[in-house]
Amino acid sequence: MTVNAARALAGARTCFVGIGLPSAAANLARRTVEPGLVLIYESGTLGSKPSRLPLSIGDGELADTADAVVSVPEIFNYWLQAGRIDVGFLGAAQVDRYANINTTVIDRGPGRPEGRLPGAGGAPEIAASCGKVLMVLRHSRRNLVERLDFVTTVGHGSGPGDRARLGLPGAGPVAVITDLGVLRPDPETAELVLTELHPGVSAEQVCEATAWKLRVAPDLGVTEPPTPVELAALRELSDRGASDA
């Protein structure tokens, strides 16, 4: 999952990075497929080059290794909302068939309090204004749901034309990369379709792990296994983060 997410950043110049799985993928991309990738975090760091995976957007490693540190309003007003960032990279607690995201609250059922999540952060603005958006999350019926408990971030809304109607300038989500495969929006319907499997995974397995009736592309592909170079770079990042923690 992380390796394929990193590969998806090949050719990108600038990436607005979310913490967690997106950060691991973006930092791996800078060490493998796109050494010149400029990593931008919403805390105000431009061109961060962390030697380990940051723990949060406030991790001092991001500022220490950045080309510049600016204010949060400048990051959003001048860089993000002005359309200066190629790719936004997001995680999610829940994603629906149109790649809308919930990171706010989970309905835990009758008689139980809501499960509170970290919240929106900069995700709504990232999904609105970046040239395109990549998403990465683990694949289960709890995460890929029929209906979001709360719409935190608009992906493709309720289908084609919604982003234009809402005045969202970016292209929105172009791929959802999971630990089972890759889903991409259909150009006609904007609904997520399974386009690639990871080695050893079946289409039936992916469909079973998805809460809606997932469509499968007729030319379903299989992703390339991680190379020794990619694995070594990822393990180095992970090992440094674990030793620092």
PDB file of C-alpha atoms in Angstrom:
ATOM      1  CA  MET A   1       0.000   0.000   0.000  1.00  0.00           C
ATOM      2  CA  THR A   2       2.628   2.528   1.036  1.00  0.00           C
ATOM      3  CA  VAL A   3       4.931   1.691  -1.870  1.00  0.00           C
ATOM      4  CA  ASN A   4       2.168   2.036  -4.443  1.00  0.00           C
ATOM      5  CA  ALA A   5       1.042   5.290  -2.842  1.00  0.00           C
ATOM      6  CA  ALA A   6       4.608   6.581  -3.154  1.00  0.00           C
ATOM      7  CA  ARG A   7       4.774   5.540  -6.811  1.00  0.00           C
ATOM      8  CA  ALA A   8       1.625   7.556  -7.486  1.00  0.00           C
ATOM      9  CA  LEU A   9       3.637  10.712  -6.737  1.00  0.00           C
ATOM     10  CA  ALA A  10       6.013  10.193  -9.665  1.00  0.00           C
ATOM     11  CA  GLY A  11       6.110  13.404 -11.687  1.00  0.00           C
ATOM     12  CA  ALA A  12       4.674  15.613  -8.938  1.00  0.00           C
ATOM     13  CA  ARG A  13       6.526  18.773  -7.922  1.00  0.00           C
ATOM     14  CA  THR A  14       4.683  19.760  -4.754  1.00  0.00           C
ATOM     15  CA  CYS A  15       2.664  17.674  -2.301  1.00  0.00           C
ATOM     16  CA  PHE A  16       0.501  18.804   0.609  1.00  0.00           C
ATOM     17  CA  VAL A  17       0.970  15.952   3.062  1.00  0.00           C
ATOM     18  CA  GLY A  18      -1.354  14.551   5.728  1.00  0.00           C
ATOM     19  CA  ILE A  19       0.093  12.844   8.804  1.00  0.00           C
ATOM     20  CA  GLY A  20       0.138   9.059   9.102  1.00  0.00           C
ATOM     21  CA  LEU A  21      -0.001   6.821   6.051  1.00  0.00           C
ATOM     22  CA  PRO A  22       0.127   9.770   3.572  1.00  0.00           C
ATOM     23  CA  SER A  23       3.279  11.088   5.240  1.00  0.00           C
ATOM     24  CA  ALA A  24       4.969   7.696   5.033  1.00  0.00           C
ATOM     25  CA  ALA A  25       4.156   7.445   1.318  1.00  0.00           C
ATOM     26  CA  ALA A  26       5.239  11.007   0.515  1.00  0.00           C
ATOM     27  CA  ASN A  27       8.548  10.664   2.336  1.00  0.00           C
ATOM     28  CA  LEU A  28       9.155   7.326   0.621  1.00  0.00           C
ATOM     29  CA  ALA A  29       8.460   8.948  -2.759  1.00  0.00           C
ATOM     30  CA  ARG A  30      11.112  11.602  -2.056  1.00  0.00           C
ATOM     31  CA  ARG A  31      13.628   8.797  -1.442  1.00  0.00           C
ATOM     32  CA  THR A  32      12.675   6.751  -4.495  1.00  0.00           C
ATOM     33  CA  VAL A  33      10.543   7.814  -7.468  1.00  0.00           C
ATOM     34  CA  GLU A  34      10.604  11.624  -7.013  1.00  0.00           C
ATOM     35  CA  PRO A  35      13.727  12.933  -5.212  1.00  0.00           C
ATOM     36  CA  GLY A  36      12.850  16.556  -6.027  1.00  0.00           C
ATOM     37  CA  LEU A  37       9.377  16.386  -4.466  1.00  0.00           C
ATOM     38  CA  VAL A  38       8.644  19.390  -2.239  1.00  0.00           C
ATOM     39  CA  LEU A  39       6.753  18.285   0.875  1.00  0.00           C
ATOM     40  CA  ILE A  40       4.414  20.834   2.428  1.00  0.00           C
ATOM     41  CA  TYR A  41       2.727  20.394   5.805  1.00  0.00           C
ATOM     42  CA  GLU A  42      -0.145  22.524   7.063  1.00  0.00           C
ATOM     43  CA  SER A  43       1.846  23.724  10.077  1.00  0.00           C
ATOM     44  CA  GLY A  44       3.700  26.009   7.662  1.00  0.00           C
ATOM     45  CA  THR A  45       6.764  24.008   6.603  1.00  0.00           C
ATOM     46  CA  LEU A  46       7.823  24.176   2.947  1.00  0.00           C
ATOM     47  CA  GLY A  47      10.279  21.643   1.532  1.00  0.00           C
ATOM     48  CA  SER A  48      10.616  19.508   4.670  1.00  0.00           C
ATOM     49  CA  LYS A  49      13.111  16.635   4.397  1.00  0.00           C
ATOM     50  CA  PRO A  50      12.601  14.613   7.584  1.00  0.00           C
ATOM     51  CA  SER A  51      15.028  11.769   8.254  1.00  0.00           C
ATOM     52  CA  ARG A  52      12.243   9.872  10.042  1.00  0.00           C
ATOM     53  CA  LEU A  53       8.463   9.802   9.903  1.00  0.00           C
ATOM     54  CA  PRO A  54       7.059  12.869  11.699  1.00  0.00           C
ATOM     55  CA  LEU A  55       4.735  12.243  14.620  1.00  0.00           C
ATOM     56  CA  SER A  56       2.474  15.207  13.831  1.00  0.00           C
ATOM     57  CA  ILE A  57       2.364  18.387  11.764  1.00  0.00           C
ATOM     58  CA  GLY A  58       4.007  20.068  14.756  1.00  0.00           C
ATOM     59  CA  ASP A  59       7.005  17.710  14.838  1.00  0.00           C
ATOM     60  CA  GLY A  60      10.164  19.793  15.143  1.00  0.00           C
ATOM     61  CA  GLU A  61      11.862  17.613  12.523  1.00  0.00           C
ATOM     62  CA  LEU A  62       9.643  19.193   9.866  1.00  0.00           C
ATOM     63  CA  ALA A  63      10.739  22.724  10.730  1.00  0.00           C
ATOM     64  CA  ASP A  64      14.383  21.777  11.265  1.00  0.00           C
ATOM     65  CA  THR A  65      14.653  20.259   7.770  1.00  0.00           C
ATOM     66  CA  ALA A  66      12.422  22.707   5.870  1.00  0.00           C
ATOM     67  CA  ASP A  67      13.507  25.178   3.193  1.00  0.00           C
ATOM     68  CA  ALA A  68      11.213  27.731   4.830  1.00  0.00           C
ATOM     69  CA  VAL A  69       8.656  27.999   7.613  1.00  0.00           C
ATOM     70  CA  VAL A  70       5.730  30.355   7.116  1.00  0.00           C
ATOM     71  CA  SER A  71       2.496  31.062   8.953  1.00  0.00           C
ATOM     72  CA  VAL A  72      -0.529  28.788   8.670  1.00  0.00           C
ATOM     73  CA  PRO A  73      -2.616  31.553   7.008  1.00  0.00           C
ATOM     74  CA  GLU A  74       0.111  31.944   4.361  1.00  0.00           C
ATOM     75  CA  ILE A  75       0.197  28.189   3.693  1.00  0.00           C
ATOM     76  CA  PHE A  76      -3.529  28.138   3.053  1.00  0.00           C
ATOM     77  CA  ASN A  77      -4.134  31.549   1.453  1.00  0.00           C
ATOM     78  CA  TYR A  78      -1.029  31.936  -0.693  1.00  0.00           C
ATOM     79  CA  TRP A  79       0.065  28.373  -1.457  1.00  0.00           C
ATOM     80  CA  LEU A  80      -2.937  26.055  -1.205  1.00  0.00           C
ATOM     81  CA  GLN A  81      -6.004  28.101  -2.128  1.00  0.00           C
ATOM     82  CA  ALA A  82      -4.084  29.912  -4.854  1.00  0.00           C
ATOM     83  CA  GLY A  83      -3.639  26.592  -6.692  1.00  0.00           C
ATOM     84  CA  ARG A  84       0.130  26.319  -6.254  1.00  0.00           C
ATOM     85  CA  ILE A  85       0.184  22.703  -5.029  1.00  0.00           C
ATOM     86  CA  ASP A  86       0.072  19.766  -7.436  1.00  0.00           C
ATOM     87  CA  VAL A  87      -1.042  16.911  -5.179  1.00  0.00           C
ATOM     88  CA  GLY A  88      -2.836  16.601  -1.870  1.00  0.00           C
ATOM     89  CA  PHE A  89      -2.303  13.353   0.028  1.00  0.00           C
ATOM     90  CA  LEU A  90      -4.966  12.399   2.576  1.00  0.00           C
ATOM     91  CA  GLY A  91      -5.966   9.582   4.887  1.00  0.00           C
ATOM     92  CA  ALA A  92      -9.488   8.883   6.129  1.00  0.00           C
ATOM     93  CA  ALA A  93     -11.550   7.011   8.692  1.00  0.00           C
ATOM     94  CA  GLN A  94     -14.429   6.512   6.250  1.00  0.00           C
ATOM     95  CA  VAL A  95     -14.664   6.879   2.464  1.00  0.00           C
ATOM     96  CA  ASP A  96     -17.795   6.439   0.352  1.00  0.00           C
ATOM     97  CA  ARG A  97     -18.256   5.444  -3.296  1.00  0.00           C
ATOM     98  CA  TYR A  98     -17.661   9.030  -4.468  1.00  0.00           C
ATOM     99  CA  ALA A  99     -14.442   9.428  -2.444  1.00  0.00           C
ATOM    100  CA  ASN A 100     -15.985  11.751   0.125  1.00  0.00           C
ATOM    101  CA  ILE A 101     -14.220  11.567   3.498  1.00  0.00           C
ATOM    102  CA  ASN A 102     -15.226  11.389   7.136  1.00  0.00           C
ATOM    103  CA  THR A 103     -12.626  12.180   9.801  1.00  0.00           C
ATOM    104  CA  THR A 104     -14.993  13.808  12.291  1.00  0.00           C
ATOM    105  CA  VAL A 105     -17.334  11.392  14.054  1.00  0.00           C
ATOM    106  CA  ILE A 106     -18.415   7.734  13.961  1.00  0.00           C
ATOM    107  CA  ASP A 107     -21.937   6.557  14.760  1.00  0.00           C
ATOM    108  CA  ARG A 108     -21.434   3.773  17.310  1.00  0.00           C
ATOM    109  CA  GLY A 109     -25.056   2.649  17.335  1.00  0.00           C
ATOM    110  CA  PRO A 110     -28.186   3.180  19.473  1.00  0.00           C
ATOM    111  CA  GLY A 111     -27.561   4.070  23.099  1.00  0.00           C
ATOM    112  CA  ARG A 112     -23.839   4.642  22.615  1.00  0.00           C
ATOM    113  CA  PRO A 113     -22.044   7.989  22.435  1.00  0.00           C
ATOM    114  CA  GLU A 114     -20.532   9.122  19.158  1.00  0.00           C
ATOM    115  CA  GLY A 115     -16.958   8.118  18.484  1.00  0.00           C
ATOM    116  CA  ARG A 116     -15.030  11.349  18.086  1.00  0.00           C
ATOM    117  CA  LEU A 117     -12.223  11.495  15.503  1.00  0.00           C
ATOM    118  CA  PRO A 118      -9.413  14.059  15.058  1.00  0.00           C
ATOM    119  CA  GLY A 119     -11.535  16.250  12.771  1.00  0.00           C
ATOM    120  CA  ALA A 120     -11.051  18.017   9.471  1.00  0.00           C
ATOM    121  CA  GLY A 121      -7.697  19.717   9.869  1.00  0.00           C
ATOM    122  CA  GLY A 122      -6.834  21.092   6.451  1.00  0.00           C
ATOM    123  CA  ALA A 123      -8.412  18.217   4.501  1.00  0.00           C
ATOM    124  CA  PRO A 124     -11.453  20.107   3.127  1.00  0.00           C
ATOM    125  CA  GLU A 125      -9.229  22.848   1.698  1.00  0.00           C
ATOM    126  CA  ILE A 126      -6.660  20.345   0.420  1.00  0.00           C
ATOM    127  CA  ALA A 127      -9.334  18.344  -1.411  1.00  0.00           C
ATOM    128  CA  ALA A 128     -10.851  21.539  -2.784  1.00  0.00           C
ATOM    129  CA  SER A 129      -7.767  23.316  -4.087  1.00  0.00           C
ATOM    130  CA  CYS A 130      -4.900  20.913  -4.875  1.00  0.00           C
ATOM    131  CA  GLY A 131      -4.474  19.968  -8.524  1.00  0.00           C
ATOM    132  CA  LYS A 132      -5.459  16.408  -7.627  1.00  0.00           C
ATOM    133  CA  VAL A 133      -5.879  14.297  -4.500  1.00  0.00           C
ATOM    134  CA  LEU A 134      -4.539  10.866  -3.585  1.00  0.00           C
ATOM    135  CA  MET A 135      -5.949   8.912  -0.653  1.00  0.00           C
ATOM    136  CA  VAL A 136      -4.544   6.000   1.298  1.00  0.00           C
ATOM    137  CA  LEU A 137      -6.278   3.843   3.924  1.00  0.00           C
ATOM    138  CA  ARG A 138      -6.734   0.260   5.026  1.00  0.00           C
ATOM    139  CA  HIS A 139      -9.503  -1.620   3.242  1.00  0.00           C
ATOM    140  CA  SER A 140     -12.470  -2.867   5.291  1.00  0.00           C
ATOM    141  CA  ARG A 141     -16.242  -2.473   5.383  1.00  0.00           C
ATOM    142  CA  ARG A 142     -15.779  -0.130   8.347  1.00  0.00           C
ATOM    143  CA  ASN A 143     -13.630   2.190   6.258  1.00  0.00           C
ATOM    144  CA  LEU A 144     -15.167   1.940   2.774  1.00  0.00           C
ATOM    145  CA  VAL A 145     -18.790   2.545   3.658  1.00  0.00           C
ATOM    146  CA  GLU A 146     -22.139   2.827   1.896  1.00  0.00           C
ATOM    147  CA  ARG A 147     -22.893   6.120   3.646  1.00  0.00           C
ATOM    148  CA  LEU A 148     -20.619   8.390   5.674  1.00  0.00           C
ATOM    149  CA  ASP A 149     -21.593   9.103   9.268  1.00  0.00           C
ATOM    150  CA  PHE A 150     -20.446  12.690   8.642  1.00  0.00           C
ATOM    151  CA  VAL A 151     -19.143  14.428   5.522  1.00  0.00           C
ATOM    152  CA  THR A 152     -15.927  16.118   6.571  1.00  0.00           C
ATOM    153  CA  THR A 153     -14.339  16.538   3.140  1.00  0.00           C
ATOM    154  CA  VAL A 154     -15.950  16.582  -0.291  1.00  0.00           C
ATOM    155  CA  GLY A 155     -14.386  14.293  -2.867  1.00  0.00           C
ATOM    156  CA  HIS A 156     -16.779  14.033  -5.805  1.00  0.00           C
ATOM    157  CA  GLY A 157     -19.920  14.875  -3.845  1.00  0.00           C
ATOM    158  CA  SER A 158     -22.866  12.884  -5.157  1.00  0.00           C
ATOM    159  CA  GLY A 159     -21.481  12.431  -8.653  1.00  0.00           C
ATOM    160  CA  PRO A 160     -20.386  14.241 -11.819  1.00  0.00           C
ATOM    161  CA  GLY A 161     -20.651  18.013 -11.790  1.00  0.00           C
ATOM    162  CA  ASP A 162     -20.838  18.413  -8.020  1.00  0.00           C
ATOM    163  CA  ARG A 163     -17.341  19.844  -7.660  1.00  0.00           C
ATOM    164  CA  ALA A 164     -17.984  22.474 -10.337  1.00  0.00           C
ATOM    165  CA  ARG A 165     -21.354  23.331  -8.783  1.00  0.00           C
ATOM    166  CA  LEU A 166     -19.671  23.848  -5.394  1.00  0.00           C
ATOM    167  CA  GLY A 167     -16.898  25.941  -6.922  1.00  0.00           C
ATOM    168  CA  LEU A 168     -14.083  23.527  -6.067  1.00  0.00           C
ATOM    169  CA  PRO A 169     -11.192  24.226  -8.465  1.00  0.00           C
ATOM    170  CA  GLY A 170      -9.107  21.045  -8.096  1.00  0.00           C
ATOM    171  CA  ALA A 171      -9.744  17.747  -9.865  1.00  0.00           C
ATOM    172  CA  GLY A 172     -10.506  16.005  -6.562  1.00  0.00           C
ATOM    173  CA  PRO A 173      -9.556  12.416  -5.682  1.00  0.00           C
ATOM    174  CA  VAL A 174      -7.977  10.513  -8.569  1.00  0.00           C
ATOM    175  CA  ALA A 175      -7.031   7.336  -6.668  1.00  0.00           C
ATOM    176  CA  VAL A 176      -7.789   5.583  -3.387  1.00  0.00           C
ATOM    177  CA  ILE A 177      -4.903   3.253  -2.557  1.00  0.00           C
ATOM    178  CA  THR A 178      -5.574   0.552   0.026  1.00  0.00           C
ATOM    179  CA  ASP A 179      -3.818  -2.534   1.348  1.00  0.00           C
ATOM    180  CA  LEU A 180      -5.833  -4.629  -1.145  1.00  0.00           C
ATOM    181  CA  GLY A 181      -5.662  -2.604  -4.354  1.00  0.00           C
ATOM    182  CA  VAL A 182      -6.318   0.682  -6.120  1.00  0.00           C
ATOM    183  CA  LEU A 183      -9.698   2.320  -6.751  1.00  0.00           C
ATOM    184  CA  ARG A 184     -10.172   5.164  -9.226  1.00  0.00           C
ATOM    185  CA  PRO A 185     -13.231   7.293 -10.062  1.00  0.00           C
ATOM    186  CA  ASP A 186     -15.093   6.363 -13.239  1.00  0.00           C
ATOM    187  CA  PRO A 187     -14.779   9.317 -15.674  1.00  0.00           C
ATOM    188  CA  GLU A 188     -18.504   9.191 -16.433  1.00  0.00           C
ATOM    189  CA  THR A 189     -20.077   8.526 -13.023  1.00  0.00           C
ATOM    190  CA  ALA A 190     -17.293   9.612 -10.602  1.00  0.00           C
ATOM    191  CA  GLU A 191     -17.961   6.388  -8.640  1.00  0.00           C
ATOM    192  CA  LEU A 192     -14.909   4.509  -7.392  1.00  0.00           C
ATOM    193  CA  VAL A 193     -14.012   1.427  -9.446  1.00  0.00           C
ATOM    194  CA  LEU A 194     -11.471  -1.273  -8.620  1.00  0.00           C
ATOM    195  CA  THR A 195      -8.750  -0.891 -11.255  1.00  0.00           C
ATOM    196  CA  GLU A 196      -5.763  -2.744  -9.753  1.00  0.00           C
ATOM    197  CA  LEU A 197      -5.149  -5.531  -7.254  1.00  0.00           C
ATOM    198  CA  HIS A 198      -2.057  -6.012  -5.153  1.00  0.00           C
ATOM    199  CA  PRO A 199      -0.297  -9.359  -5.755  1.00  0.00           C
ATOM    200  CA  GLY A 200      -2.059 -12.266  -4.077  1.00  0.00           C
ATOM    201  CA  VAL A 201      -5.383 -10.431  -3.656  1.00  0.00           C
ATOM    202  CA  SER A 202      -8.574 -11.392  -5.521  1.00  0.00           C
ATOM    203  CA  ALA A 203     -11.326  -9.111  -6.796  1.00  0.00           C
ATOM    204  CA  GLU A 204     -13.818 -11.077  -4.688  1.00  0.00           C
ATOM    205  CA  GLN A 205     -11.777 -10.318  -1.576  1.00  0.00           C
ATOM    206  CA  VAL A 206     -11.824  -6.582  -2.322  1.00  0.00           C
ATOM    207  CA  CYS A 207     -15.561  -6.553  -3.063  1.00  0.00           C
ATOM    208  CA  GLU A 208     -16.278  -8.418   0.176  1.00  0.00           C
ATOM    209  CA  ALA A 209     -14.281  -5.810   2.115  1.00  0.00           C
ATOM    210  CA  THR A 210     -16.300  -2.926   0.574  1.00  0.00           C
ATOM    211  CA  ALA A 211     -19.682  -1.916   2.008  1.00  0.00           C
ATOM    212  CA  TRP A 212     -21.194  -0.933  -1.346  1.00  0.00           C
ATOM    213  CA  LYS A 213     -21.459  -3.006  -4.520  1.00  0.00           C
ATOM    214  CA  LEU A 214     -18.034  -2.227  -5.905  1.00  0.00           C
ATOM    215  CA  ARG A 215     -17.603  -2.187  -9.662  1.00  0.00           C
ATOM    216  CA  VAL A 216     -14.555  -3.947 -11.108  1.00  0.00           C
ATOM    217  CA  ALA A 217     -12.774  -2.655 -14.191  1.00  0.00           C
ATOM    218  CA  PRO A 218     -12.901  -5.064 -17.157  1.00  0.00           C
ATOM    219  CA  ASP A 219      -9.143  -4.624 -17.669  1.00  0.00           C
ATOM    220  CA  LEU A 220      -8.298  -5.193 -13.987  1.00  0.00           C
ATOM    221  CA  GLY A 221      -4.563  -4.949 -13.436  1.00  0.00           C
ATOM    222  CA  VAL A 222      -2.092  -6.103 -10.784  1.00  0.00           C
ATOM    223  CA  THR A 223       0.402  -3.765  -9.126  1.00  0.00           C
ATOM    224  CA  GLU A 224       4.121  -4.469  -9.278  1.00  0.00           C
ATOM    225  CA  PRO A 225       5.577  -5.918  -6.059  1.00  0.00           C
ATOM    226  CA  PRO A 226       7.816  -3.610  -4.001  1.00  0.00           C
ATOM    227  CA  THR A 227      11.436  -3.593  -5.100  1.00  0.00           C
ATOM    228  CA  PRO A 228      14.338  -4.201  -2.699  1.00  0.00           C
ATOM    229  CA  VAL A 229      15.260  -0.508  -2.975  1.00  0.00           C
ATOM    230  CA  GLU A 230      11.738   0.615  -2.057  1.00  0.00           C
ATOM    231  CA  LEU A 231      11.517  -1.794   0.860  1.00  0.00           C
ATOM    232  CA  ALA A 232      14.911  -0.757   2.203  1.00  0.00           C
ATOM    233  CA  ALA A 233      13.966   2.942   2.056  1.00  0.00           C
ATOM    234  CA  LEU A 234      10.627   2.320   3.773  1.00  0.00           C
ATOM    235  CA  ARG A 235      12.202   0.207   6.505  1.00  0.00           C
ATOM    236  CA  GLU A 236      14.839   2.851   7.131  1.00  0.00           C
ATOM    237  CA  LEU A 237      12.129   5.490   7.600  1.00  0.00           C
ATOM    238  CA  SER A 238      10.107   3.248   9.891  1.00  0.00           C
ATOM    239  CA  ASP A 239      13.105   2.106  11.935  1.00  0.00           C
ATOM    240  CA  ARG A 240      14.261   5.682  12.555  1.00  0.00           C
ATOM    241  CA  GLY A 241      10.790   6.699  13.655  1.00  0.00           C
ATOM    242  CA  ALA A 242      10.552   3.750  16.034  1.00  0.00           C
ATOM    243  CA  SER A 243      13.989   4.400  17.560  1.00  0.00           C
ATOM    244  CA  ASP A 244      13.203   8.075  18.140  1.00  0.00           C
ATOM    245  CA  ALA A 245       9.867   7.212  19.763  1.00  0.00           C
TER     246      ALA A 245
END
